[in-house]
CSV table of C-alpha atoms in Angstrom, one decimal:
chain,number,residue,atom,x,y,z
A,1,UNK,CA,-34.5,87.9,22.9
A,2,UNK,CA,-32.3,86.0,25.4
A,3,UNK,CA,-31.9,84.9,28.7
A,4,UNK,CA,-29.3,85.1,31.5
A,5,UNK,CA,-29.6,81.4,32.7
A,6,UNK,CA,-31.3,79.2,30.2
A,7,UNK,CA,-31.5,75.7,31.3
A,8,UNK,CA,-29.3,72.9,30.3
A,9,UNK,CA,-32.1,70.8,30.1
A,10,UNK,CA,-33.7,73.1,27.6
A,11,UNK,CA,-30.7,72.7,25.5
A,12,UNK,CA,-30.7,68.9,25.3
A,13,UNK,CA,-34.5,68.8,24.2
A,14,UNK,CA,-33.8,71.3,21.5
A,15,UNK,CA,-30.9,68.6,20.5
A,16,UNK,CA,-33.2,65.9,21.1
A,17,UNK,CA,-36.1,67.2,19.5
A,18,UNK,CA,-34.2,68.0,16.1
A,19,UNK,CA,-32.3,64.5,16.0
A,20,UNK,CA,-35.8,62.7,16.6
A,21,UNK,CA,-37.7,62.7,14.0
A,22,UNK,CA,-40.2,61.1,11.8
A,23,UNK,CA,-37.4,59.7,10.1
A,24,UNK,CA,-36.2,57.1,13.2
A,25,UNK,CA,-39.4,55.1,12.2
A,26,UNK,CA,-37.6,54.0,8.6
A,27,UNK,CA,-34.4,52.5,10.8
A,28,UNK,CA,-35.4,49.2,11.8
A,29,UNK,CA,-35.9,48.9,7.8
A,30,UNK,CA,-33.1,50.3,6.9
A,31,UNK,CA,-30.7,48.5,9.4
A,32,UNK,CA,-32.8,45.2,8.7
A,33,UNK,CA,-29.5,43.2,6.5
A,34,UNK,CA,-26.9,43.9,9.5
A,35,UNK,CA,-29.9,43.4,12.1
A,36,UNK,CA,-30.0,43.6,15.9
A,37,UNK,CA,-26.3,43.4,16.6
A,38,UNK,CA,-25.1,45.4,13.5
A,39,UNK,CA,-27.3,48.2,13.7
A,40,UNK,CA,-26.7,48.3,17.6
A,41,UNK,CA,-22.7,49.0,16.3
A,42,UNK,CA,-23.8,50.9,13.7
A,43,UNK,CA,-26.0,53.8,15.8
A,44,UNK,CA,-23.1,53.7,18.7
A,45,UNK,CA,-20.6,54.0,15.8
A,46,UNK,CA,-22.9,57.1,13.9
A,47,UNK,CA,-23.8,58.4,17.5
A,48,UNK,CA,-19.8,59.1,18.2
A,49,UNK,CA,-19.1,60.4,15.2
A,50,UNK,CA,-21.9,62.8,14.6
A,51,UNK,CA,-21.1,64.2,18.2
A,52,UNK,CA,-17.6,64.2,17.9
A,53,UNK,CA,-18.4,66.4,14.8
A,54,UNK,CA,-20.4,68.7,16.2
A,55,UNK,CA,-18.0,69.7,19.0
A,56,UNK,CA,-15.5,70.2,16.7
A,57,UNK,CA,-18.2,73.1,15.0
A,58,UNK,CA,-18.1,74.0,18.9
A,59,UNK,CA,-14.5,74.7,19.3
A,60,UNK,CA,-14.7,76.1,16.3
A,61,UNK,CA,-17.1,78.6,17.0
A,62,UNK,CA,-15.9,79.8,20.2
A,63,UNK,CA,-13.2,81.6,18.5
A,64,UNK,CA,-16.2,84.1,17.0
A,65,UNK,CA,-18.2,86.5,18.2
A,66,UNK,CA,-22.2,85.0,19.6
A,67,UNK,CA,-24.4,84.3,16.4
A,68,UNK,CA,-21.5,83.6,14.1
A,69,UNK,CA,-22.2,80.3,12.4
A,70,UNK,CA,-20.8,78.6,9.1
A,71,UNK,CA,-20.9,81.5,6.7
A,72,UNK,CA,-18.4,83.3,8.7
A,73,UNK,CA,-16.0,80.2,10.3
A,74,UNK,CA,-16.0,78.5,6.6
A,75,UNK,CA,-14.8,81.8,5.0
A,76,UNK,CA,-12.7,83.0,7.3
A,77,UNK,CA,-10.8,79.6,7.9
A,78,UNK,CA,-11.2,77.3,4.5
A,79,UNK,CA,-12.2,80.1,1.9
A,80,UNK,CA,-15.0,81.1,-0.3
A,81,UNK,CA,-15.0,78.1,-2.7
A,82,UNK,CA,-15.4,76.0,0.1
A,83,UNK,CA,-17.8,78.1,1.7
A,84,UNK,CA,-19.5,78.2,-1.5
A,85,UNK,CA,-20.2,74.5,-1.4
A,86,UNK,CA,-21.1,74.0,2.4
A,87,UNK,CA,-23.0,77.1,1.6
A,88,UNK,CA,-25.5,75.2,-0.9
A,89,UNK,CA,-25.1,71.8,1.0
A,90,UNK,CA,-26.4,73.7,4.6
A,91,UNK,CA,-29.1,75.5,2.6
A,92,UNK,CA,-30.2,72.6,0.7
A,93,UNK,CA,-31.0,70.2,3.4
A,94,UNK,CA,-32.7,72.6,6.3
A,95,UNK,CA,-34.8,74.3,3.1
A,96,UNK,CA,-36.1,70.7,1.4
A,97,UNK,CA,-36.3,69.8,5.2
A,98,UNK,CA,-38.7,72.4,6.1
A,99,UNK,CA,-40.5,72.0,2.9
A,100,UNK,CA,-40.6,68.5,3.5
A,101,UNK,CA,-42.1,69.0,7.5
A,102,UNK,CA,-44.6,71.9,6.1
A,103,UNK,CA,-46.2,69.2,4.1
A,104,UNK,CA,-46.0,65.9,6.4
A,105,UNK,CA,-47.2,68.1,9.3
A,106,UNK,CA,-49.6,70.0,7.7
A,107,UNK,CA,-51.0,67.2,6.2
A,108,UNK,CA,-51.5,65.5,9.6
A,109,UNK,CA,-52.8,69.0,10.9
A,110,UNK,CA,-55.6,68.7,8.2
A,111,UNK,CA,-56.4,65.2,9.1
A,112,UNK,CA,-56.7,65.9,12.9
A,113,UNK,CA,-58.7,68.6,12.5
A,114,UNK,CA,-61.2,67.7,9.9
A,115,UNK,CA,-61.6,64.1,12.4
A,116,UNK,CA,-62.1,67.0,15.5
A,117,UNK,CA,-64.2,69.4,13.5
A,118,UNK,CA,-66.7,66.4,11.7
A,119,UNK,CA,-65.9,68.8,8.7
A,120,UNK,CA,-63.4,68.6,6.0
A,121,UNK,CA,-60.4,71.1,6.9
A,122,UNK,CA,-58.3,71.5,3.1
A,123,UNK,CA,-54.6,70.3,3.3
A,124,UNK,CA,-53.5,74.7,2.6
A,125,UNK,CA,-55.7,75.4,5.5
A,126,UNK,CA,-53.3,72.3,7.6
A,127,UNK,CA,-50.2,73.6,6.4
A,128,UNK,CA,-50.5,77.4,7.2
A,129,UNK,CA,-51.6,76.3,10.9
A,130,UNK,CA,-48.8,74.0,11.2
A,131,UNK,CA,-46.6,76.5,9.7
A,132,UNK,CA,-47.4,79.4,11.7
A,133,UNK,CA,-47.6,78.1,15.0
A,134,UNK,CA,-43.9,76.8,14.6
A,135,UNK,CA,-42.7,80.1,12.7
A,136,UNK,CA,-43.3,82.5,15.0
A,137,UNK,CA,-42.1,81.2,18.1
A,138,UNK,CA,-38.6,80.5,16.0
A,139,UNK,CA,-38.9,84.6,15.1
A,140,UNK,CA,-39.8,85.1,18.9
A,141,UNK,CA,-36.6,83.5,20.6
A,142,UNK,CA,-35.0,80.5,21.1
A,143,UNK,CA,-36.4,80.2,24.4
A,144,UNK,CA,-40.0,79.6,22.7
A,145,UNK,CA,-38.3,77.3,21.2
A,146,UNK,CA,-36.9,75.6,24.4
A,147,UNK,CA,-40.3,75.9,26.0
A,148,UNK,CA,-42.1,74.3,23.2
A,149,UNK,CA,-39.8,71.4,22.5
A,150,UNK,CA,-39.7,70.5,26.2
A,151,UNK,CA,-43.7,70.1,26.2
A,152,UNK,CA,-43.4,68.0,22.5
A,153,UNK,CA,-40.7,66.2,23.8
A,154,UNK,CA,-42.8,65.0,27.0
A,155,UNK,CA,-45.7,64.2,24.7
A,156,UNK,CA,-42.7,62.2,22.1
A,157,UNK,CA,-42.0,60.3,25.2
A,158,UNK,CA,-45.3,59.3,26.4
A,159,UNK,CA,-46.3,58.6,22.9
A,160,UNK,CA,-43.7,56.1,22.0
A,161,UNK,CA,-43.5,54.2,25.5
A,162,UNK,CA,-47.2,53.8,24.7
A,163,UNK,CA,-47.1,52.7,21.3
A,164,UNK,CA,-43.8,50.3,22.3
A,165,UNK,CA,-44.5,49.5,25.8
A,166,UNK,CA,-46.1,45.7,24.7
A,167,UNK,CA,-43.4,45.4,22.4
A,168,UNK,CA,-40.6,45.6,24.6
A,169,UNK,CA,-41.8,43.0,26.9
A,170,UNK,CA,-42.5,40.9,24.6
A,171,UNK,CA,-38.8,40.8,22.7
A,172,UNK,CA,-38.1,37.2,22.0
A,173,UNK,CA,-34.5,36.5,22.0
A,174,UNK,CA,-33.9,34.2,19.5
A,175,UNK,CA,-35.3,36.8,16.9
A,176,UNK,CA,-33.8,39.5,18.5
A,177,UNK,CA,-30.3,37.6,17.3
A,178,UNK,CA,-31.6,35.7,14.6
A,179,UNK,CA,-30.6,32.4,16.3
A,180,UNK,CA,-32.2,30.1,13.9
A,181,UNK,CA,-30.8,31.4,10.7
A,182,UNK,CA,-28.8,29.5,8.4
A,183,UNK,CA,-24.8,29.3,9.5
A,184,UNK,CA,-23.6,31.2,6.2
A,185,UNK,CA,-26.2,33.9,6.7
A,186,UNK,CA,-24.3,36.8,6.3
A,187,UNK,CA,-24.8,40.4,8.1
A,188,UNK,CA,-22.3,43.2,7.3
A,189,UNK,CA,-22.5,42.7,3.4
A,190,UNK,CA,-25.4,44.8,3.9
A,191,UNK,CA,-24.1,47.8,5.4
A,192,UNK,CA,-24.2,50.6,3.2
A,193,UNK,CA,-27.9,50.9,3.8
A,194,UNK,CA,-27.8,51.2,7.1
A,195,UNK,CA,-25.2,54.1,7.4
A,196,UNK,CA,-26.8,56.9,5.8
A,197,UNK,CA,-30.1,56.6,7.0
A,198,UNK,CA,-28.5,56.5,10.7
A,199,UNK,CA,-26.2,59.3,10.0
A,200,UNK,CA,-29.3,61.7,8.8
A,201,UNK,CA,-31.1,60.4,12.1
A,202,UNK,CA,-28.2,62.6,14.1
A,203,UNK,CA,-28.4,65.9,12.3
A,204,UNK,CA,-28.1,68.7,14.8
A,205,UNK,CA,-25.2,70.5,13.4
A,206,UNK,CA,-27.4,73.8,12.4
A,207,UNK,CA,-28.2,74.4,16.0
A,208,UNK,CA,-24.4,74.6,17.5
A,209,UNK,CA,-24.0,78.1,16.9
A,210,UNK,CA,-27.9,78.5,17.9
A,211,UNK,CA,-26.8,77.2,21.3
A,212,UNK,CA,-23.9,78.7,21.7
A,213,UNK,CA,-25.4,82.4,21.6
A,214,UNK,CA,-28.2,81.4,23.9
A,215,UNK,CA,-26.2,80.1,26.4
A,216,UNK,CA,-24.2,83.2,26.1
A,217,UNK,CA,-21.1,81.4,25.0
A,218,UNK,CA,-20.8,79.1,28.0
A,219,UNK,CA,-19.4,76.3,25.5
A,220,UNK,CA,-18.8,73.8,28.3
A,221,UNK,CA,-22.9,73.8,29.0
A,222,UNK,CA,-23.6,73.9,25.1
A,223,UNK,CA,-21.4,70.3,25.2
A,224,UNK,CA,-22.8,69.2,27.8
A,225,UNK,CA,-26.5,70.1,26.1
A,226,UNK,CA,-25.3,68.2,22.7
A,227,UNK,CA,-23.6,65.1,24.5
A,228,UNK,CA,-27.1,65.1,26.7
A,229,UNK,CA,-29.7,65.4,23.5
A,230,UNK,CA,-28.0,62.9,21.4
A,231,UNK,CA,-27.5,60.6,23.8
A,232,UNK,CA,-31.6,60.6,24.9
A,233,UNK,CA,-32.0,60.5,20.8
A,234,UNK,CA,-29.6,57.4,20.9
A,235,UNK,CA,-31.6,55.6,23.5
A,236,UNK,CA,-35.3,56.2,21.9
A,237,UNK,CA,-33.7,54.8,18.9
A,238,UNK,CA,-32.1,51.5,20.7
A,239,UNK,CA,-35.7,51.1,22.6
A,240,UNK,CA,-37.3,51.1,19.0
A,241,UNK,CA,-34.4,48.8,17.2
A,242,UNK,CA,-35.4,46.2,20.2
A,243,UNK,CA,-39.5,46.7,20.1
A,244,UNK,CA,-39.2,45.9,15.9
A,245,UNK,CA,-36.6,43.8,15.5
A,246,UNK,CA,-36.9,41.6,18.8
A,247,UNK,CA,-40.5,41.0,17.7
A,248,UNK,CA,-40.4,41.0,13.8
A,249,UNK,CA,-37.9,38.0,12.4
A,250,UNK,CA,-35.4,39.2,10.1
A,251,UNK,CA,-36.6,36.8,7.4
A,252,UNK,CA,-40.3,38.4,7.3
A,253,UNK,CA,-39.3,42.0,6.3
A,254,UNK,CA,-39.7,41.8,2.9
A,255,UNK,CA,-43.0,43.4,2.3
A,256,UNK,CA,-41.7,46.2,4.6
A,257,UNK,CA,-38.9,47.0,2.6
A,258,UNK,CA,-40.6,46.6,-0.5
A,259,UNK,CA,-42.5,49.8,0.7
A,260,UNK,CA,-39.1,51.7,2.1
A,261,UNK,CA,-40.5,51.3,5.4
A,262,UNK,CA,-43.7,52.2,5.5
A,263,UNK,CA,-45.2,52.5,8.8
A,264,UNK,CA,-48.7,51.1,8.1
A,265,UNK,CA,-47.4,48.2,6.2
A,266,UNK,CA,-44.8,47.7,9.1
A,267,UNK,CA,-47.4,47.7,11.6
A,268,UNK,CA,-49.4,45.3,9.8
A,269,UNK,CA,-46.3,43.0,9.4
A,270,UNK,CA,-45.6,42.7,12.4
A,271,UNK,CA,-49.3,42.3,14.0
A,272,UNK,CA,-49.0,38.6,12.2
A,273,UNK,CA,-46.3,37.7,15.3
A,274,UNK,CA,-47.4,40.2,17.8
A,275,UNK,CA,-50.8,42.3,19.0
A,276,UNK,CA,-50.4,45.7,18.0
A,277,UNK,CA,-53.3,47.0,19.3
A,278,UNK,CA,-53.8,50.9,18.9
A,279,UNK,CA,-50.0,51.3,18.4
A,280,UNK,CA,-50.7,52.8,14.6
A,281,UNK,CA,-52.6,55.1,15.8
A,282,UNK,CA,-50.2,56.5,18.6
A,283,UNK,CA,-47.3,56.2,16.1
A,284,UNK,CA,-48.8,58.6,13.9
A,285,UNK,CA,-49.2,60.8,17.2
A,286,UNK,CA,-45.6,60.2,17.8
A,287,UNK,CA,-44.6,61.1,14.5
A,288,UNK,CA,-46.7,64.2,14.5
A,289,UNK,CA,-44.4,65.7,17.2
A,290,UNK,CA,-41.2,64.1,15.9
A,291,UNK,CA,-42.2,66.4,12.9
A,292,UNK,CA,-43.0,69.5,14.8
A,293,UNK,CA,-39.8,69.5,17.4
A,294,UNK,CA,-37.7,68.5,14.0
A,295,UNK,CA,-39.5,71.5,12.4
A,296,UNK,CA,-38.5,73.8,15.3
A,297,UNK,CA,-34.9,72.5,15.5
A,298,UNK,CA,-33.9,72.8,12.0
A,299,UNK,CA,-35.6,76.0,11.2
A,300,UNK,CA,-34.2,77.9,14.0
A,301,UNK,CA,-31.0,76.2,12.9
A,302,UNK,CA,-31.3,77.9,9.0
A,303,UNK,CA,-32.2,81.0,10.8
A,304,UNK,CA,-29.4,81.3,12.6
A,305,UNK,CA,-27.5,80.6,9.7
A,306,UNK,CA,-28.8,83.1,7.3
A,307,UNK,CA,-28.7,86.1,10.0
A,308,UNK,CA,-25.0,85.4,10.1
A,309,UNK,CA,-24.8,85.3,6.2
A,310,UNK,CA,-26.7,88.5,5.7
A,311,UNK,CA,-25.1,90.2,9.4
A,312,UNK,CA,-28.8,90.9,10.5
A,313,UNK,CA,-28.6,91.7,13.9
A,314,UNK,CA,-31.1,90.3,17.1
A,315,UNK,CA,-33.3,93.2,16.4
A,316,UNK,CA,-37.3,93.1,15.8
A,317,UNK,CA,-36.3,94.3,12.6
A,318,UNK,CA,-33.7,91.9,12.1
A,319,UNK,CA,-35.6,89.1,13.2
A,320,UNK,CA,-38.4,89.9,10.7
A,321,UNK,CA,-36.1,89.7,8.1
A,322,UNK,CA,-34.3,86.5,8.8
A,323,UNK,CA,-37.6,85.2,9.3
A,324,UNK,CA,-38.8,86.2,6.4
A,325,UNK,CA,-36.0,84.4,4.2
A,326,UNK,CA,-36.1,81.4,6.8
A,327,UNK,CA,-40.1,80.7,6.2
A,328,UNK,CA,-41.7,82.1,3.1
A,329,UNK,CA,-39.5,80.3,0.1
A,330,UNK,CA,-40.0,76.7,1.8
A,331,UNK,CA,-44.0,77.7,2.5
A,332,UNK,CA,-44.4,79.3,-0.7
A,333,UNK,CA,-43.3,76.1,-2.8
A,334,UNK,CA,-45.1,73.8,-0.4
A,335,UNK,CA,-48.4,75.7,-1.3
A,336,UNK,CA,-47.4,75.5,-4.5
A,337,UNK,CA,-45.3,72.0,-5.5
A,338,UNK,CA,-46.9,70.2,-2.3
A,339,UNK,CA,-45.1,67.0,-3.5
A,340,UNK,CA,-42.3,68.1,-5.6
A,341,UNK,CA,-39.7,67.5,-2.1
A,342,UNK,CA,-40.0,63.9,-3.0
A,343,UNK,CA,-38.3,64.1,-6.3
A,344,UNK,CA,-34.7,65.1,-4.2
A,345,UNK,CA,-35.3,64.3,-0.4
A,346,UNK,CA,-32.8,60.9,-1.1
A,347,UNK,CA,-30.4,63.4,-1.4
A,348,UNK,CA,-30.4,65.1,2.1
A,349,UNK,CA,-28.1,63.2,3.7
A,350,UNK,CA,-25.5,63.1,1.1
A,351,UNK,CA,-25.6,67.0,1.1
A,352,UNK,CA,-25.8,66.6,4.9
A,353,UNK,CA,-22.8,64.3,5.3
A,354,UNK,CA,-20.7,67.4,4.3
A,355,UNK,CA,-21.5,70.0,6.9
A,356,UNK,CA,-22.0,67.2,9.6
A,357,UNK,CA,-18.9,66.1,9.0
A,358,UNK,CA,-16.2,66.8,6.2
A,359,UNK,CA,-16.4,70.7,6.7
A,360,UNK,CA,-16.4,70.2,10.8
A,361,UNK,CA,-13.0,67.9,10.8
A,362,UNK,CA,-11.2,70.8,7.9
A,363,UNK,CA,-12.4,73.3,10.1
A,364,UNK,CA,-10.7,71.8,13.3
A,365,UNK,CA,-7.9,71.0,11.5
A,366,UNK,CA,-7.5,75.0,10.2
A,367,UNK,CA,-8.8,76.5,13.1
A,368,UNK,CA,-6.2,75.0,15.8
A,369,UNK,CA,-3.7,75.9,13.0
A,370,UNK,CA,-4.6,79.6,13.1
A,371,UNK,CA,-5.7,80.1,16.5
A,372,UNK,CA,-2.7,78.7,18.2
A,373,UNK,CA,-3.3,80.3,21.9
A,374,UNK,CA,-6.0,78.3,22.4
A,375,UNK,CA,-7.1,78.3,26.1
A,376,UNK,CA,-10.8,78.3,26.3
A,377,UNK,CA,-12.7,74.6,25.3
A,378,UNK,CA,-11.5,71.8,23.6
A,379,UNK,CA,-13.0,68.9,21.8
A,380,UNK,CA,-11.5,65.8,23.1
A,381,UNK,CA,-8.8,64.3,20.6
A,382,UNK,CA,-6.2,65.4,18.8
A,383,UNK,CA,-5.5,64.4,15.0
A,384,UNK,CA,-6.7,61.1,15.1
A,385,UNK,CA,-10.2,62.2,15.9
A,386,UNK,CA,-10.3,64.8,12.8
A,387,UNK,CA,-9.1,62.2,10.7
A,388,UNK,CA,-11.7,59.6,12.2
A,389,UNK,CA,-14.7,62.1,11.4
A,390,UNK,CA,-13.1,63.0,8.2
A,391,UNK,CA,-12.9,59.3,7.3
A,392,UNK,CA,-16.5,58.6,8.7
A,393,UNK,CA,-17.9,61.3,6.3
A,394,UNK,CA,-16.2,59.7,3.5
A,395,UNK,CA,-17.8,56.2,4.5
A,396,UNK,CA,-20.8,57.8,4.6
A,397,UNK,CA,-21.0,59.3,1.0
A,398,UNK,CA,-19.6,55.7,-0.5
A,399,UNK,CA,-22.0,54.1,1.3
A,400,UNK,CA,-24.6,55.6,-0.2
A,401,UNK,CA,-23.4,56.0,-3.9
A,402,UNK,CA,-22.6,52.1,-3.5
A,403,UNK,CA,-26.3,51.1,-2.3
A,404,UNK,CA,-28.1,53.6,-4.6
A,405,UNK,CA,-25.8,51.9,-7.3
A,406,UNK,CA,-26.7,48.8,-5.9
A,407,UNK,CA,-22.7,47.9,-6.4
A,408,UNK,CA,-22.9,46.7,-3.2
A,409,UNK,CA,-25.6,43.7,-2.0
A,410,UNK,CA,-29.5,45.1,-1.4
A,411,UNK,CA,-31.2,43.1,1.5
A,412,UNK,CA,-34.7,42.5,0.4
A,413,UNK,CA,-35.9,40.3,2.6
């Protein structure tokens, strides 16, 4: 089910192709009060921390055997009531995730193909070809998975210097940095929007351990595969910050936000300063393979975890098993309750902020405690960087109490 020398570039696009997804498309939106500049700081500032986090989980993990991931390093190091929480925080986000991606991408499946077929194709009929695709070559191995995502993630980058190429040569400066606004126009008052919705677009956490055992615990490559994937993730989002916001004045994004970001409505925004040609149409292209490398990423990323929880081992049989718990209750409920994910998806990356970051900086912290002999790899850092990612979770989960409070101020516009 493994290999002896899987490529580090097949590492960074199973990074890259979980981090980018659909999701990148609400930023500009979402990072629209604090603008060019501040949400520049604000992805740089997300980008460190999220990585930082993540090779703590890696340090972490290298002090277990291959396969073990946070069932066994949060119970071993911080205790079963802890492990109890990150327990229902992990499951929560990568099951309403996959629900989520079930739905959006069979949805999309159905529309593609009824438009290639001249025939209606039903939205079950989508969603069990979406579904099934993606399933089995997560059950198969992770280097499906690394084949795959390196072929989506060609198509993700043709796609979106296609849909942004005009727009990027066309950034107007004074837009860009909102020269002509009013002196007391204030920026950062408006931050608390802009940090969780940044924070969920760097969620690769599930996939450490998944790396870890496929590189046959060479921890050194697996950082240099995370530090690789999130930064290409951290670029693509930059490029799209400067096509949206160095085209679409800061002052004219009402009606976007109005609709949380809608793409359509964006689009058609912004074709009232700029052509936009066919870009709608290659966006939804785009976001049609954001959804399916996501999809591979975070599944193989909950099934990873639950093998570890229920000690199933690498066999067929195992597989089938893990598999099994990984793909049927998400499907099952998306056949059933195709909408009911929207009721609680806000809450992903409050759930999320702990595993990403609160339970990797404790489990640093009580890992170099316990294993004191340390000599394989090491996150860079000492204290200071547990507390910083410590402190960057607890940001995070203010943030977004505050704004969904509205306590804080709510750019609208």
């Amino acid at each position: 089910m493994s290999v002896k020398n899987p490529s580090l570039l097949g590492g960074a696009l199973i990074i890259a192709g979980t981090v980018i997804g659909a999701g990148m498309l609400a930023n500009p939106t979402a990072t629209s009060g604090i603008w060019f500049t501040g949400s520049l700081l604000v992805l740089l500032y997300t980008w460190f921390s999220m990585l930082s986090s993540g090779l703590m989980l890696l340090e972490v993990n290298t002090h277990y055997p291959h396969g073990a991931s946070f069932d066994t390093m949060v119970k071993d190091l911080l205790g079963k009531g802890w492990n109890a929480v990150n327990g229902f925080a992990v499951a929560f986000v990568l099951y309403l995730l996959t629900y989520a991606y079930i739905f959006v991408g069979g949805d999309l499946t159905a529309k593609g193909l009824s438009s290639l077929l001249k025939g209606q194709v039903g939205l079950p009929a989508g969603q069990l070809l979406f579904f099934f695709v993606l399933a089995f070559c997560v059950w198969a191995s992770t280097r499906w998975v690394d084949r795959l995502t390196s072929i989506l993630i060609a198509g993700m980058v043709i796609a979106f210097f296609w849909a942004t190429g005009g727009l990027l040569t066309s950034v107007k400066l004074p837009v860009l940095f909102d020269s002509n606004a009013a002196p007391v126009t204030q920026y950062w008052i408006y931050v608390a929007a802009a940090l969780p919705v940044c924070l969920a677009s760097f969620g690769f956490h599930g996939n450490v351990s998944s790396l870890l055992k496929y590189f046959n615990g060479d921890a050194p490559k697996v950082a240099r595969a995370l530090q690789g994937g999130t930064l290409m993730a951290l670029v693509i989002y930059v490029l799209w910050q400067l096509a949206i916001q160095g085209n679409l004045p800061r002052n004219a994004f009402g009606p976007v936000i109005e609709v949380n970001g809608q793409v359509s409505v964006l689009i058609e925004t912004l074709s009232k300063f700029v052509p936009t040609g066919s870009m709608a149409a290659v966006l939804s292209f785009f976001a049609y393979l954001a959804i399916a490398t996501s999809f591979l990423g975070v599944t193989l990323g909950l099934f990873d975890y639950l093998a570890d929880m229920f000690k199933w081992d690498n066999s067929l049989a195992g597989r089938t098993k893990t598999a099994a718990l990984t793909f049927l209750p998400p499907l099952v409920c998306c056949l059933l309750f195709p909408t009911g994910f929207v009721k609680v998806i806000g809450y992903v990356g409050l759930a999320a902020t702990v595993w990403t970051a609160l339970i990797p900086a404790m489990l640093l912290y009580r890992s170099r405690q316990k294993f004191t002999e340390n000599k394989g790899y090491q996150v860079y850092g000492g204290m200071w960087l547990i507390v910083w990612v410590f402190a960057f979770g607890v940001i995070n989960i203010a943030a977004k109490i505050l704004h969904e409070w509205e306590v804080v101020p709510v750019f609208k516009g």
